[in-house]
JSON list of C-alpha atoms in Angstrom, two decimals:
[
{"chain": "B", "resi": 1053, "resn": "UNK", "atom": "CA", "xyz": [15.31, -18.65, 5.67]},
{"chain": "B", "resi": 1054, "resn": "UNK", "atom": "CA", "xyz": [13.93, -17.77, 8.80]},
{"chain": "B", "resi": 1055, "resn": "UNK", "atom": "CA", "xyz": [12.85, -20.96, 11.51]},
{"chain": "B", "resi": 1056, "resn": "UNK", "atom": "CA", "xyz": [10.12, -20.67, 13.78]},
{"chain": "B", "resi": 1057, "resn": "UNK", "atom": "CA", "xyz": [10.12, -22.39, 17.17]},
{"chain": "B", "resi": 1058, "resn": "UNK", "atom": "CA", "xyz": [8.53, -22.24, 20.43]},
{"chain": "B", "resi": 1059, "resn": "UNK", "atom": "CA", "xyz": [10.57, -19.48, 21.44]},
{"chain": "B", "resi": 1060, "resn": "UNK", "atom": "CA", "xyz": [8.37, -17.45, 18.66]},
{"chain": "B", "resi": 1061, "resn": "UNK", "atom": "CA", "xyz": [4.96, -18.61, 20.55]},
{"chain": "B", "resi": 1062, "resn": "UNK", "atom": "CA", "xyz": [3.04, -15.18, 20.98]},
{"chain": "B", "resi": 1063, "resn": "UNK", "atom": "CA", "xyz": [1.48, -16.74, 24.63]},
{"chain": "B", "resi": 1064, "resn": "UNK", "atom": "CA", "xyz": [4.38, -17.10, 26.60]},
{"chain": "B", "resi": 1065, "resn": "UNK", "atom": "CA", "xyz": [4.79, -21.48, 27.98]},
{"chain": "B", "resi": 1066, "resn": "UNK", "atom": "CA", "xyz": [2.93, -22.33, 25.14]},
{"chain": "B", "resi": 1067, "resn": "UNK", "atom": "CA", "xyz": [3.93, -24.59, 22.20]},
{"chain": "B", "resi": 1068, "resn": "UNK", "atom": "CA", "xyz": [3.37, -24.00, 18.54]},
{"chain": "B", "resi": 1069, "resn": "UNK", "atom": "CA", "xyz": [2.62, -27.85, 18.26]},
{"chain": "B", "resi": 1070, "resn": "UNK", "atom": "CA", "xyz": [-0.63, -26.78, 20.37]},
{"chain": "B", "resi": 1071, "resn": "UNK", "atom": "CA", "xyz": [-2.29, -25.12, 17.86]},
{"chain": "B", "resi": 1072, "resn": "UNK", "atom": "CA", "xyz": [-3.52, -26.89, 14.29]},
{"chain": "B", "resi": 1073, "resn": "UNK", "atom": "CA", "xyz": [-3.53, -24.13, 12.36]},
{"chain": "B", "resi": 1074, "resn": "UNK", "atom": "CA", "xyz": [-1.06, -21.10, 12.95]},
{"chain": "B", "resi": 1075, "resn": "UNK", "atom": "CA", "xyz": [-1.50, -17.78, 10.75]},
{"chain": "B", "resi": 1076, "resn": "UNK", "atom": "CA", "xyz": [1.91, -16.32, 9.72]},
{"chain": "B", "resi": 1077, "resn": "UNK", "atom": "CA", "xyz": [2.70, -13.05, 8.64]},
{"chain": "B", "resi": 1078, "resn": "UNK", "atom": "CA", "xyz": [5.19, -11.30, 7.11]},
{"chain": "B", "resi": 1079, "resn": "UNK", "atom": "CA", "xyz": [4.91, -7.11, 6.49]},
{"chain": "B", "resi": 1080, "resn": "UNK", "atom": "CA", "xyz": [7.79, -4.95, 5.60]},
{"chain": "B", "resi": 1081, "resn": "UNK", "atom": "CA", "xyz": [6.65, -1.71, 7.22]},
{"chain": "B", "resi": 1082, "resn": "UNK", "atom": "CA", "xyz": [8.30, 1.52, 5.45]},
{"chain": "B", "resi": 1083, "resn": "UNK", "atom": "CA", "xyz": [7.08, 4.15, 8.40]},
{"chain": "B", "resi": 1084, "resn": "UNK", "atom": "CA", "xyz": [8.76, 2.09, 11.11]},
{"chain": "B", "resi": 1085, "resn": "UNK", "atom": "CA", "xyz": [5.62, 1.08, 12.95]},
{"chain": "B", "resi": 1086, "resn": "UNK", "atom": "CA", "xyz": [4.61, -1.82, 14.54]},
{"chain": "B", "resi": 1087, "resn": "UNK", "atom": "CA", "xyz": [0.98, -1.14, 13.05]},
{"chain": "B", "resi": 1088, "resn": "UNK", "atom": "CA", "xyz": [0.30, -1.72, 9.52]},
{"chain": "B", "resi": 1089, "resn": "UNK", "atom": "CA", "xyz": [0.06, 1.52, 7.62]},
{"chain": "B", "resi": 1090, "resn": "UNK", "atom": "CA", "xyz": [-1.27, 2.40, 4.11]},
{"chain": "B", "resi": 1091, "resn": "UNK", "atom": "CA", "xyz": [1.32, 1.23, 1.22]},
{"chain": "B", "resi": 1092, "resn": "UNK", "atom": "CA", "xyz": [3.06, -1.50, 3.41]},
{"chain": "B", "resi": 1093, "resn": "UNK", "atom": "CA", "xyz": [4.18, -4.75, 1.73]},
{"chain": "B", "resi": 1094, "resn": "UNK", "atom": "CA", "xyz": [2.93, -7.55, 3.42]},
{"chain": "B", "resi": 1095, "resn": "UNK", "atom": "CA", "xyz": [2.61, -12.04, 2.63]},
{"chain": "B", "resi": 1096, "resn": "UNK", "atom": "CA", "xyz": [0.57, -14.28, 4.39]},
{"chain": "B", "resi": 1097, "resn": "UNK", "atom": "CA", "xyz": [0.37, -17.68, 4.75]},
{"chain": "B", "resi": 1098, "resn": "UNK", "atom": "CA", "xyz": [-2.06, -20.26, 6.80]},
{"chain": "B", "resi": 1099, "resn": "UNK", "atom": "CA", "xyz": [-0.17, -23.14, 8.26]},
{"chain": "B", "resi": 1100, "resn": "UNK", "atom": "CA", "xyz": [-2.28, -26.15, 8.92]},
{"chain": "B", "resi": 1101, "resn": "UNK", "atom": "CA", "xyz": [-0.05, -29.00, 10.32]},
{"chain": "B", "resi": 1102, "resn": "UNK", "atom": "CA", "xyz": [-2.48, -31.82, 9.23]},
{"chain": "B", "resi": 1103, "resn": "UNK", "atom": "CA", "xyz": [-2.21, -30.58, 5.46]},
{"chain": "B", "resi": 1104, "resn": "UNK", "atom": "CA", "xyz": [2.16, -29.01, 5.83]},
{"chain": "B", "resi": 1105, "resn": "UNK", "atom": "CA", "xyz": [5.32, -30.95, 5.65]},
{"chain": "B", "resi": 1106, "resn": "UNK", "atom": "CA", "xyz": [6.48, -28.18, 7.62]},
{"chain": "B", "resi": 1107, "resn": "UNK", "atom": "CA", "xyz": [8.33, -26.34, 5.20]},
{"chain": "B", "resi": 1108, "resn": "UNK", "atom": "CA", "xyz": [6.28, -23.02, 3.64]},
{"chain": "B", "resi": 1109, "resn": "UNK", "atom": "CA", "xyz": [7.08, -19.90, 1.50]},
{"chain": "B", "resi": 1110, "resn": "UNK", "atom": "CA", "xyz": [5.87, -16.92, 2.21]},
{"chain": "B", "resi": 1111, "resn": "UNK", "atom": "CA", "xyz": [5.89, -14.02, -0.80]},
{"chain": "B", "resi": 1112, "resn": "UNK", "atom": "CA", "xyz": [5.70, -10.75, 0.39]},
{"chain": "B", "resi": 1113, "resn": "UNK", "atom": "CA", "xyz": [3.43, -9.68, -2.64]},
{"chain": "B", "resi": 1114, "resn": "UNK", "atom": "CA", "xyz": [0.62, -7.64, -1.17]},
{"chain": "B", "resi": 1115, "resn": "UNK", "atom": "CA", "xyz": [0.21, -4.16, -0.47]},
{"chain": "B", "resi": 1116, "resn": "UNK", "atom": "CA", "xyz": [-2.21, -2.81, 2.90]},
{"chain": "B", "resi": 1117, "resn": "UNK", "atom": "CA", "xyz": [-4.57, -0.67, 0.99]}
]
């Protein structure tokens, strides 16, 4: 289980209860880079808090082509 909070915000002094819709991203990244690269594994997920209890799964199922 992993918990986002504020302290994840990518623009530092800004809250994540700004935004409406937040895009996480998941990517385990075999060459080490921050950069996707050909054959990573990656999961995605689009957080809208209008339509979220705030609770989410996020399957790493998807390979960068």
């Amino acid at each position: 289980m992993f918990v986002l909070t504020d302290a994840n915000a990518m623009i530092p002094g800004r809250s994540l209860a700004d935004f409406e819709a937040l895009s996480l991203v998941a990517r385990i990244s075999f060459s080490g880079q921050p950069i996707a690269q050909s054959g990573d594994l990656f999961g995605e997920f689009e957080y809208r808090r209008s339509e979220s209890t705030g609770v989410v799964e996020l399957v790493i199922i998807q390979i960068v082509p």
